[in-house]
Short mmCIF file of C-alpha atoms in Angstrom, two decimals:
data_model
loop_
_atom_site.label_atom_id
_atom_site.label_comp_id
_atom_site.label_asym_id
_atom_site.label_seq_id
_atom_site.Cartn_x
_atom_site.Cartn_y
_atom_site.Cartn_z
CA MET O 1 41.62 81.58 -19.23
CA LYS O 2 38.03 83.64 -17.28
CA LEU O 3 39.67 87.36 -17.04
CA GLU O 4 41.75 87.59 -19.78
CA GLN O 5 37.82 86.43 -22.21
CA LEU O 6 36.52 89.25 -20.34
CA GLY O 7 39.09 91.47 -21.60
CA ILE O 8 38.55 90.69 -24.81
CA SER O 9 35.06 91.09 -25.46
CA GLN O 10 35.62 94.99 -23.02
CA GLN O 11 38.06 95.52 -26.73
CA THR O 12 35.31 94.78 -29.12
CA LEU O 13 34.38 97.83 -27.51
CA VAL O 14 36.64 100.28 -27.02
CA PHE O 15 37.28 99.14 -31.07
CA ASN O 16 33.93 99.10 -33.02
CA ASN O 17 36.04 101.80 -34.14
CA GLY O 18 38.77 100.47 -36.00
CA GLY O 19 39.68 101.10 -38.61
CA GLN O 20 37.04 103.95 -39.43
CA VAL O 21 38.35 107.29 -36.53
CA VAL O 22 41.21 105.78 -35.88
CA PRO O 23 43.39 104.11 -39.30
CA ALA O 24 43.72 99.97 -39.26
CA LYS O 25 47.51 100.33 -39.63
CA THR O 26 47.99 102.09 -36.30
CA SER O 27 44.47 100.01 -34.64
CA VAL O 28 46.07 96.82 -35.34
CA GLN O 29 49.98 97.92 -34.95
CA TYR O 30 50.63 100.15 -31.24
CA ILE O 31 47.63 99.65 -29.17
CA PRO O 32 47.23 95.89 -29.21
CA ALA O 33 50.95 95.03 -29.97
CA LEU O 34 51.93 96.81 -26.48
CA ALA O 35 49.19 95.62 -24.48
CA ALA O 36 50.06 92.68 -25.62
CA ALA O 37 53.42 92.75 -24.51
CA LEU O 38 53.24 94.67 -21.45
CA GLY O 39 50.60 92.12 -20.05
CA VAL O 40 51.52 89.02 -20.74
CA LEU O 41 55.04 90.26 -19.03
CA ALA O 42 53.89 91.64 -16.45
CA THR O 43 51.06 88.73 -15.19
CA GLY O 44 54.57 86.29 -15.28
CA MET O 45 55.91 89.21 -13.31
CA THR O 46 53.45 89.35 -10.13
CA LEU O 47 52.40 85.41 -10.21
CA GLY O 48 53.28 83.85 -6.68
CA TRP O 49 52.77 87.74 -5.48
CA THR O 50 51.22 86.82 -2.52
CA SER O 51 49.34 90.55 -0.60
CA PRO O 52 45.80 91.01 -1.96
CA ALA O 53 47.12 93.94 -3.98
CA GLY O 54 49.58 91.60 -5.71
CA ASP O 55 46.36 89.47 -6.61
CA LYS O 56 44.52 92.57 -7.82
CA ILE O 57 47.85 93.97 -10.49
CA TYR O 58 48.24 89.87 -11.60
CA ASN O 59 44.38 89.94 -12.20
CA LEU O 60 44.16 93.17 -13.62
CA CYS O 61 47.69 91.96 -16.19
CA ARG O 62 45.49 89.41 -16.58
CA PHE O 63 42.38 91.45 -18.10
CA ILE O 64 45.14 92.99 -20.18
CA THR O 65 46.56 90.84 -21.81
CA GLY O 66 42.36 89.99 -23.11
CA LEU O 67 42.10 93.38 -23.90
CA SER O 68 44.46 93.67 -26.75
CA ALA O 69 43.58 90.01 -27.46
CA GLY O 70 40.67 91.87 -28.74
CA ALA O 71 41.75 94.03 -30.31
CA PHE O 72 43.70 91.74 -32.46
CA CYS O 73 40.34 89.91 -32.52
CA VAL O 74 38.97 93.63 -34.35
CA THR O 75 41.22 94.61 -36.85
CA VAL O 76 43.45 91.90 -38.18
CA PRO O 77 40.13 90.45 -40.22
CA ILE O 78 38.90 94.05 -41.41
CA TYR O 79 42.70 95.00 -42.41
CA ILE O 80 43.86 91.54 -44.32
CA ALA O 81 40.18 92.70 -46.19
CA GLU O 82 40.56 95.97 -47.10
CA ILE O 83 44.63 95.45 -48.59
CA ALA O 84 44.79 91.50 -49.72
CA GLU O 85 43.25 91.37 -53.50
CA SER O 86 40.24 89.83 -53.87
CA ARG O 87 41.85 86.31 -55.27
CA ILE O 88 43.96 85.66 -52.33
CA ARG O 89 41.83 87.20 -49.95
CA GLY O 90 40.91 84.49 -48.29
CA THR O 91 44.76 83.28 -47.64
CA LEU O 92 45.33 86.48 -46.01
CA GLY O 93 42.39 85.76 -43.74
CA SER O 94 42.88 82.06 -43.35
CA PHE O 95 46.96 83.48 -41.66
CA PHE O 96 44.48 85.02 -38.80
CA GLN O 97 43.05 81.72 -37.45
CA LEU O 98 46.70 80.10 -38.52
CA ASN O 99 48.44 81.91 -35.94
CA ILE O 100 46.28 81.66 -32.61
CA THR O 101 47.10 78.40 -33.17
CA ILE O 102 51.11 78.08 -33.47
CA GLY O 103 50.52 80.41 -30.68
CA ILE O 104 48.47 78.08 -28.25
CA PHE O 105 50.79 74.78 -29.75
CA ILE O 106 53.91 77.02 -28.27
CA THR O 107 52.41 77.18 -25.26
CA TYR O 108 52.27 73.41 -25.15
CA VAL O 109 55.84 72.95 -26.01
CA LEU O 110 57.38 75.74 -24.71
CA GLY O 111 54.56 75.09 -20.23
CA PRO O 112 56.23 72.22 -19.83
CA ILE O 113 59.41 73.93 -20.25
CA PHE O 114 59.28 76.21 -18.83
CA ASN O 115 57.51 78.02 -15.28
CA MET O 116 55.14 81.10 -15.93
CA ARG O 117 58.19 83.44 -15.87
CA ILE O 118 60.40 82.86 -18.14
CA LEU O 119 57.07 81.60 -20.73
CA SER O 120 55.85 85.28 -19.72
CA ILE O 121 58.80 87.42 -20.89
CA ILE O 122 59.06 84.34 -24.06
CA SER O 123 55.32 85.47 -24.99
CA ALA O 124 56.22 89.26 -24.72
CA ILE O 125 58.47 89.59 -27.03
CA ILE O 126 57.08 87.95 -29.88
CA PRO O 127 54.38 91.21 -29.62
CA LEU O 128 57.39 93.54 -29.79
CA ILE O 129 59.45 91.80 -32.65
CA PHE O 130 55.76 92.15 -34.86
CA PHE O 131 55.28 95.72 -33.18
CA GLY O 132 58.52 96.58 -35.22
CA ILE O 133 57.93 94.81 -38.51
CA PHE O 134 54.88 96.09 -39.08
CA MET O 135 56.19 100.15 -39.03
CA PHE O 136 56.52 99.27 -42.46
CA MET O 137 53.26 97.78 -43.64
CA PRO O 138 51.66 100.64 -45.62
CA GLU O 139 47.83 101.79 -43.67
CA SER O 140 45.03 101.14 -45.62
CA PRO O 141 43.75 102.15 -48.60
CA ILE O 142 40.24 102.17 -48.35
CA TYR O 143 40.72 104.24 -45.46
CA TYR O 144 43.03 107.01 -47.25
CA LEU O 145 39.45 107.45 -48.94
CA LYS O 146 37.26 107.36 -46.69
CA LYS O 147 39.45 110.42 -45.09
CA GLY O 148 39.99 111.94 -48.86
CA ASP O 149 43.54 111.35 -49.63
CA GLU O 150 43.21 110.04 -52.72
CA ASP O 151 46.87 110.22 -53.93
CA SER O 152 47.72 107.86 -50.43
CA ALA O 153 45.53 105.65 -51.07
CA ARG O 154 47.41 105.38 -54.13
CA LYS O 155 50.89 104.96 -52.65
CA SER O 156 49.71 102.06 -49.96
CA LEU O 157 48.38 100.47 -53.52
CA ILE O 158 51.90 100.50 -55.03
CA LYS O 159 53.29 99.93 -51.96
CA LEU O 160 50.80 96.63 -51.80
CA ARG O 161 50.73 95.28 -55.20
CA GLY O 162 54.15 96.72 -56.45
CA VAL O 163 55.21 98.92 -59.16
CA GLN O 164 54.42 96.98 -61.77
CA TYR O 165 50.39 96.31 -60.74
CA ASN O 166 47.87 98.86 -62.97
CA ILE O 167 46.47 100.26 -59.81
CA GLU O 168 44.09 102.86 -60.84
CA ASN O 169 41.47 100.13 -61.45
CA GLU O 170 41.30 98.87 -58.16
CA LEU O 171 41.08 102.31 -56.84
CA GLN O 172 38.69 103.63 -58.97
CA SER O 173 36.29 100.55 -57.83
CA HIS O 174 36.87 101.40 -54.56
CA LYS O 175 36.47 104.91 -54.69
CA ASP O 176 33.03 103.52 -56.47
CA ALA O 177 31.99 102.06 -53.63
CA LEU O 178 32.72 104.73 -51.25
CA VAL O 179 29.82 106.99 -53.04
CA LYS O 180 27.92 104.90 -53.84
CA ASN O 181 27.87 104.66 -50.06
CA ASN O 182 28.10 107.97 -49.22
CA THR O 183 24.83 108.19 -51.91
CA ASN O 184 22.49 105.99 -51.09
CA ALA O 185 23.44 106.13 -47.40
CA THR O 186 24.27 109.06 -45.73
CA SER O 187 24.12 108.17 -42.68
CA PHE O 188 25.60 105.52 -40.06
CA TRP O 189 22.22 104.54 -38.67
CA ILE O 190 20.93 104.13 -42.04
CA VAL O 191 23.78 101.37 -44.00
CA LEU O 192 23.02 100.24 -40.47
CA LYS O 193 19.72 99.15 -41.27
CA SER O 194 20.12 98.39 -44.80
CA LYS O 195 19.04 95.46 -45.68
CA ALA O 196 23.17 93.92 -46.32
CA THR O 197 24.24 94.84 -43.15
CA ILE O 198 21.43 93.36 -41.38
CA LYS O 199 21.99 89.54 -44.18
CA GLY O 200 25.82 90.56 -42.49
CA PHE O 201 24.94 90.20 -38.65
CA ILE O 202 23.10 88.22 -39.35
CA ILE O 203 26.12 84.83 -41.29
CA ALA O 204 29.13 86.60 -38.81
CA TYR O 205 26.54 86.48 -35.64
CA GLY O 206 25.56 83.49 -36.93
CA LEU O 207 29.55 81.24 -37.64
CA MET O 208 30.97 83.74 -34.10
CA PHE O 209 27.93 81.06 -32.48
CA PHE O 210 28.46 78.07 -34.83
CA GLN O 211 31.89 78.64 -34.62
CA GLN O 212 32.00 78.19 -30.49
CA MET O 213 29.43 76.12 -30.10
CA CYS O 214 31.00 73.27 -31.58
CA GLY O 215 32.78 72.60 -28.68
CA VAL O 216 36.08 74.56 -29.60
CA ASN O 217 37.29 75.83 -26.63
CA ILE O 218 37.00 72.85 -24.42
CA VAL O 219 39.35 70.61 -27.14
CA ILE O 220 41.34 73.11 -26.36
CA PHE O 221 41.23 74.06 -22.31
CA TYR O 222 40.38 70.96 -21.81
CA THR O 223 42.39 68.29 -23.74
CA ASP O 224 44.41 67.13 -20.66
CA SER O 225 41.27 66.66 -18.58
CA ILE O 226 39.26 64.40 -21.71
CA PHE O 227 42.50 62.41 -22.19
CA GLU O 228 42.94 61.80 -18.06
CA LYS O 229 38.97 60.93 -17.89
CA ALA O 230 39.36 58.90 -21.45
CA GLY O 231 41.78 57.06 -19.38
CA SER O 232 44.57 56.99 -22.72
CA ASP O 233 47.88 54.99 -22.49
CA LEU O 234 49.24 58.30 -24.08
CA GLU O 235 50.97 61.14 -21.74
CA SER O 236 47.96 63.82 -21.87
CA ILE O 237 50.96 66.55 -22.29
CA TYR O 238 51.56 64.24 -25.50
CA SER O 239 48.96 64.46 -26.16
CA THR O 240 48.77 68.56 -26.02
CA MET O 241 51.21 68.75 -28.58
CA ILE O 242 50.31 66.23 -30.74
CA VAL O 243 46.59 67.95 -31.14
CA GLY O 244 48.16 70.82 -31.44
CA ALA O 245 50.73 69.82 -34.04
CA ILE O 246 47.68 68.71 -36.27
CA GLN O 247 45.53 71.90 -35.59
CA ILE O 248 48.63 73.88 -37.47
CA VAL O 249 49.41 71.63 -40.30
CA ALA O 250 45.26 71.44 -41.04
CA THR O 251 45.27 75.42 -41.09
CA SER O 252 48.08 75.53 -43.12
CA VAL O 253 45.99 73.30 -45.94
CA SER O 254 43.16 75.77 -45.20
CA THR O 255 44.91 78.46 -46.09
CA LEU O 256 46.16 76.71 -49.63
CA VAL O 257 42.46 76.32 -51.09
CA VAL O 258 40.41 77.99 -48.83
CA ASP O 259 40.49 80.41 -52.66
CA LEU O 260 40.09 77.28 -54.64
CA ALA O 261 37.68 75.17 -52.41
CA GLY O 262 35.49 78.17 -51.55
CA ARG O 263 34.06 79.69 -47.93
CA ARG O 264 31.03 77.41 -48.23
CA ILE O 265 32.05 74.09 -49.04
CA LEU O 266 35.09 74.50 -46.70
CA LEU O 267 32.22 75.05 -43.60
CA LEU O 268 30.04 72.72 -44.78
CA ILE O 269 32.26 70.14 -44.49
CA SER O 270 33.73 70.57 -41.82
CA ILE O 271 30.43 71.83 -39.17
CA ILE O 272 29.56 67.83 -40.77
CA PHE O 273 32.74 66.26 -39.30
CA LEU O 274 32.44 68.93 -35.86
CA CYS O 275 29.19 66.73 -36.10
CA LEU O 276 30.08 62.95 -35.89
CA THR O 277 33.79 63.42 -33.82
CA THR O 278 32.12 65.02 -31.43
CA CYS O 279 29.04 62.27 -30.80
CA ALA O 280 31.86 59.58 -31.46
CA LEU O 281 33.20 61.79 -28.00
CA GLY O 282 29.61 61.72 -26.37
CA ILE O 283 29.89 57.33 -27.20
CA TYR O 284 32.67 57.74 -25.74
CA PHE O 285 32.18 59.31 -22.77
CA TYR O 286 28.49 58.06 -22.43
CA LEU O 287 30.02 54.36 -22.30
CA LEU O 288 32.41 55.39 -19.23
CA GLU O 289 28.88 56.48 -17.57
CA ILE O 290 28.01 53.86 -17.62
CA ASN O 291 30.59 51.65 -16.85
CA GLU O 292 30.72 49.20 -20.51
CA ASP O 293 34.05 48.37 -20.89
CA VAL O 294 36.11 50.65 -23.85
CA SER O 295 39.18 48.79 -23.92
CA THR O 296 38.96 48.23 -27.20
CA ILE O 297 37.88 51.33 -28.16
CA ARG O 298 40.51 53.38 -26.15
CA TRP O 299 42.21 55.01 -29.23
CA LEU O 300 38.72 56.54 -30.33
CA PRO O 301 39.10 59.96 -28.17
CA LEU O 302 42.43 61.10 -29.82
CA ALA O 303 41.13 59.87 -33.61
CA SER O 304 38.51 62.07 -32.71
CA MET O 305 40.16 65.32 -30.78
CA CYS O 306 42.35 64.94 -34.22
CA ILE O 307 40.09 64.37 -36.66
CA PHE O 308 37.99 67.67 -34.61
CA THR O 309 41.33 70.12 -35.19
CA ILE O 310 41.45 68.76 -38.50
CA MET O 311 38.29 70.98 -39.63
CA PHE O 312 37.86 72.58 -37.03
CA SER O 313 40.81 73.61 -38.26
CA MET O 314 39.96 74.23 -42.05
CA GLY O 315 36.35 75.91 -42.44
CA PHE O 316 35.26 77.42 -38.72
CA GLY O 317 38.23 78.00 -37.99
CA PRO O 318 39.92 80.63 -39.66
CA ILE O 319 36.25 81.43 -41.97
CA PRO O 320 34.58 82.69 -39.31
CA TRP O 321 37.29 85.88 -38.76
CA MET O 322 37.98 86.07 -43.20
CA MET O 323 34.36 86.61 -43.18
CA THR O 324 33.10 89.30 -40.96
CA GLY O 325 35.13 91.54 -42.59
CA GLU O 326 34.29 90.29 -45.73
CA ILE O 327 30.27 91.27 -45.69
CA PHE O 328 29.80 94.37 -43.94
CA PRO O 329 29.60 97.64 -45.90
CA ALA O 330 32.94 100.57 -45.33
CA GLU O 331 30.93 102.81 -43.28
CA VAL O 332 29.77 100.06 -40.22
CA LYS O 333 32.25 97.63 -40.43
CA GLY O 334 34.95 98.76 -37.67
CA VAL O 335 31.13 98.71 -35.21
CA ALA O 336 29.53 95.33 -37.28
CA ALA O 337 33.14 93.47 -36.05
CA SER O 338 33.53 94.33 -33.53
CA SER O 339 30.32 93.51 -32.08
CA ALA O 340 30.83 89.27 -33.99
CA CYS O 341 33.58 89.50 -31.89
CA LEU O 342 31.93 90.29 -28.84
CA VAL O 343 30.10 87.82 -28.99
CA ASN O 344 32.78 85.17 -30.18
CA TRP O 345 34.14 85.88 -26.84
CA ILE O 346 31.66 85.52 -24.82
CA LEU O 347 30.59 83.10 -26.23
CA VAL O 348 34.11 81.53 -24.97
CA PHE O 349 33.37 82.75 -21.48
CA VAL O 350 30.48 81.10 -20.89
CA VAL O 351 30.96 77.39 -22.83
CA THR O 352 34.79 76.83 -20.68
CA LYS O 353 32.75 78.56 -17.32
CA TYR O 354 30.01 76.24 -17.15
CA PHE O 355 31.74 73.05 -19.20
CA SER O 356 32.22 71.07 -16.01
CA ASN O 357 28.40 72.54 -14.23
CA VAL O 358 27.26 71.17 -16.98
CA SER O 359 28.95 67.94 -18.19
CA GLN O 360 28.04 67.00 -13.57
CA ILE O 361 24.75 67.84 -14.13
CA ILE O 362 23.91 65.64 -17.17
CA GLY O 363 26.62 64.10 -17.81
CA VAL O 364 30.44 64.24 -20.21
CA GLY O 365 28.97 62.71 -22.43
CA GLU O 366 25.30 64.22 -23.14
CA THR O 367 27.47 67.37 -23.11
CA PHE O 368 29.23 66.27 -25.98
CA TRP O 369 25.99 64.59 -27.73
CA LEU O 370 24.07 68.78 -27.73
CA PHE O 371 27.52 70.14 -29.20
CA SER O 372 26.68 67.47 -31.47
CA VAL O 373 23.75 68.97 -32.52
CA LEU O 374 24.36 72.22 -32.77
CA CYS O 375 26.29 71.20 -35.35
CA VAL O 376 23.17 69.47 -37.35
CA ILE O 377 21.51 73.74 -36.36
CA GLY O 378 24.44 75.49 -37.43
CA THR O 379 24.55 73.37 -40.81
CA PHE O 380 21.59 74.09 -41.65
CA PHE O 381 22.11 77.99 -40.42
CA VAL O 382 25.81 78.06 -43.29
CA TYR O 383 23.90 75.77 -46.01
CA LEU O 384 20.64 78.04 -46.02
CA LEU O 385 22.17 81.75 -45.28
CA VAL O 386 25.84 81.79 -45.61
CA PRO O 387 26.96 83.10 -48.85
CA GLU O 388 29.92 82.37 -51.40
CA THR O 389 32.55 85.23 -50.74
CA LYS O 390 35.20 83.05 -53.46
CA GLY O 391 36.82 85.79 -55.56
CA LYS O 392 34.35 88.47 -54.74
CA THR O 393 35.60 92.02 -54.72
CA LEU O 394 34.07 93.79 -51.47
CA GLU O 395 31.84 95.90 -53.77
CA GLU O 396 30.73 92.80 -54.91
CA ILE O 397 28.63 90.91 -51.40
CA GLN O 398 27.59 94.22 -51.06
CA ARG O 399 25.31 93.81 -53.79
CA GLU O 400 24.90 90.59 -53.14
CA LEU O 401 23.23 90.97 -50.48
CA ASN O 402 21.18 93.74 -51.39
CA GLY O 403 19.62 91.33 -53.08
CA SER O 404 20.23 93.85 -56.70
#
């Protein structure tokens, strides 16, 4: 996975104008979808080539796959935030994480059945289907307004909301916000240094940091080895499927409650349980390390990982991506979202690459306790710094971050 993660981090730089210079819809549809299809297909086709050139092509294809994933991570949350109504923006934003969990589950299920070449063909078909379907989606109305094309913005809103919806109030609200931003901030750099933007960076970077440093990708990428080390009676293939299925169900529930319960409360509940479950995993593996009898608690790793997966999927899984599309002004949203995504995927790379090294040095149990301590810090971060954005327009969120 390391090359894909590096590719993702690089693509966040390529797409740092996502939705600002390049239209948001175009940023979502064309390059990412086609690159994803090409990357995964070519990866499977070159697998097993024994020549040095084959290895280089294989690694290049994996890198391209990472580039496409990085582009999706930057552009999709922005596009959703710009087209969604305030009352359902959280629900629609959660679908980004939901589709990630579905993709993970598909690989859990199909991986043992098909070889890598067949799996790569199946994986390439999915972004091509997306490419075809997404042709019928409208461009972001905010993008049109930034270009001074009010008629196209109006048509886009009508297509998104329906002909029965009175779009004039919403259109005027977006126009007023853009006029105010253009009046108060004459350059990109002034907006970048504004109070609201600085707060947005702190919130986005913090959420991305704690999303990864809670240990989620250790649970995803090392599920097999965790269950093997735990001595679970359940075959690892079924354990991973259980974890993947729970992830889908929990994220689906999150899409239903995020606009009812609110972002803050879900984040707080989520990270508290992440702290408890990583602590429990730490206790179990520490007991194994000191050769204590754990036969009576062999259920603990699976139970802890299932609870971890549920609570992550309901809070710290979808909400950081969603809020990154909500908390920045339009002028810097592309750069801000891409830099937050860059932080996220660099942390994915660091955590997954060095987990084995750290666990060998200090122990598996102690490593999970380290994640638990970071979750405690994350709890205070959310409580003290993360605002509630439920039901607020993008303009209201900016006013709140500015302290006005």
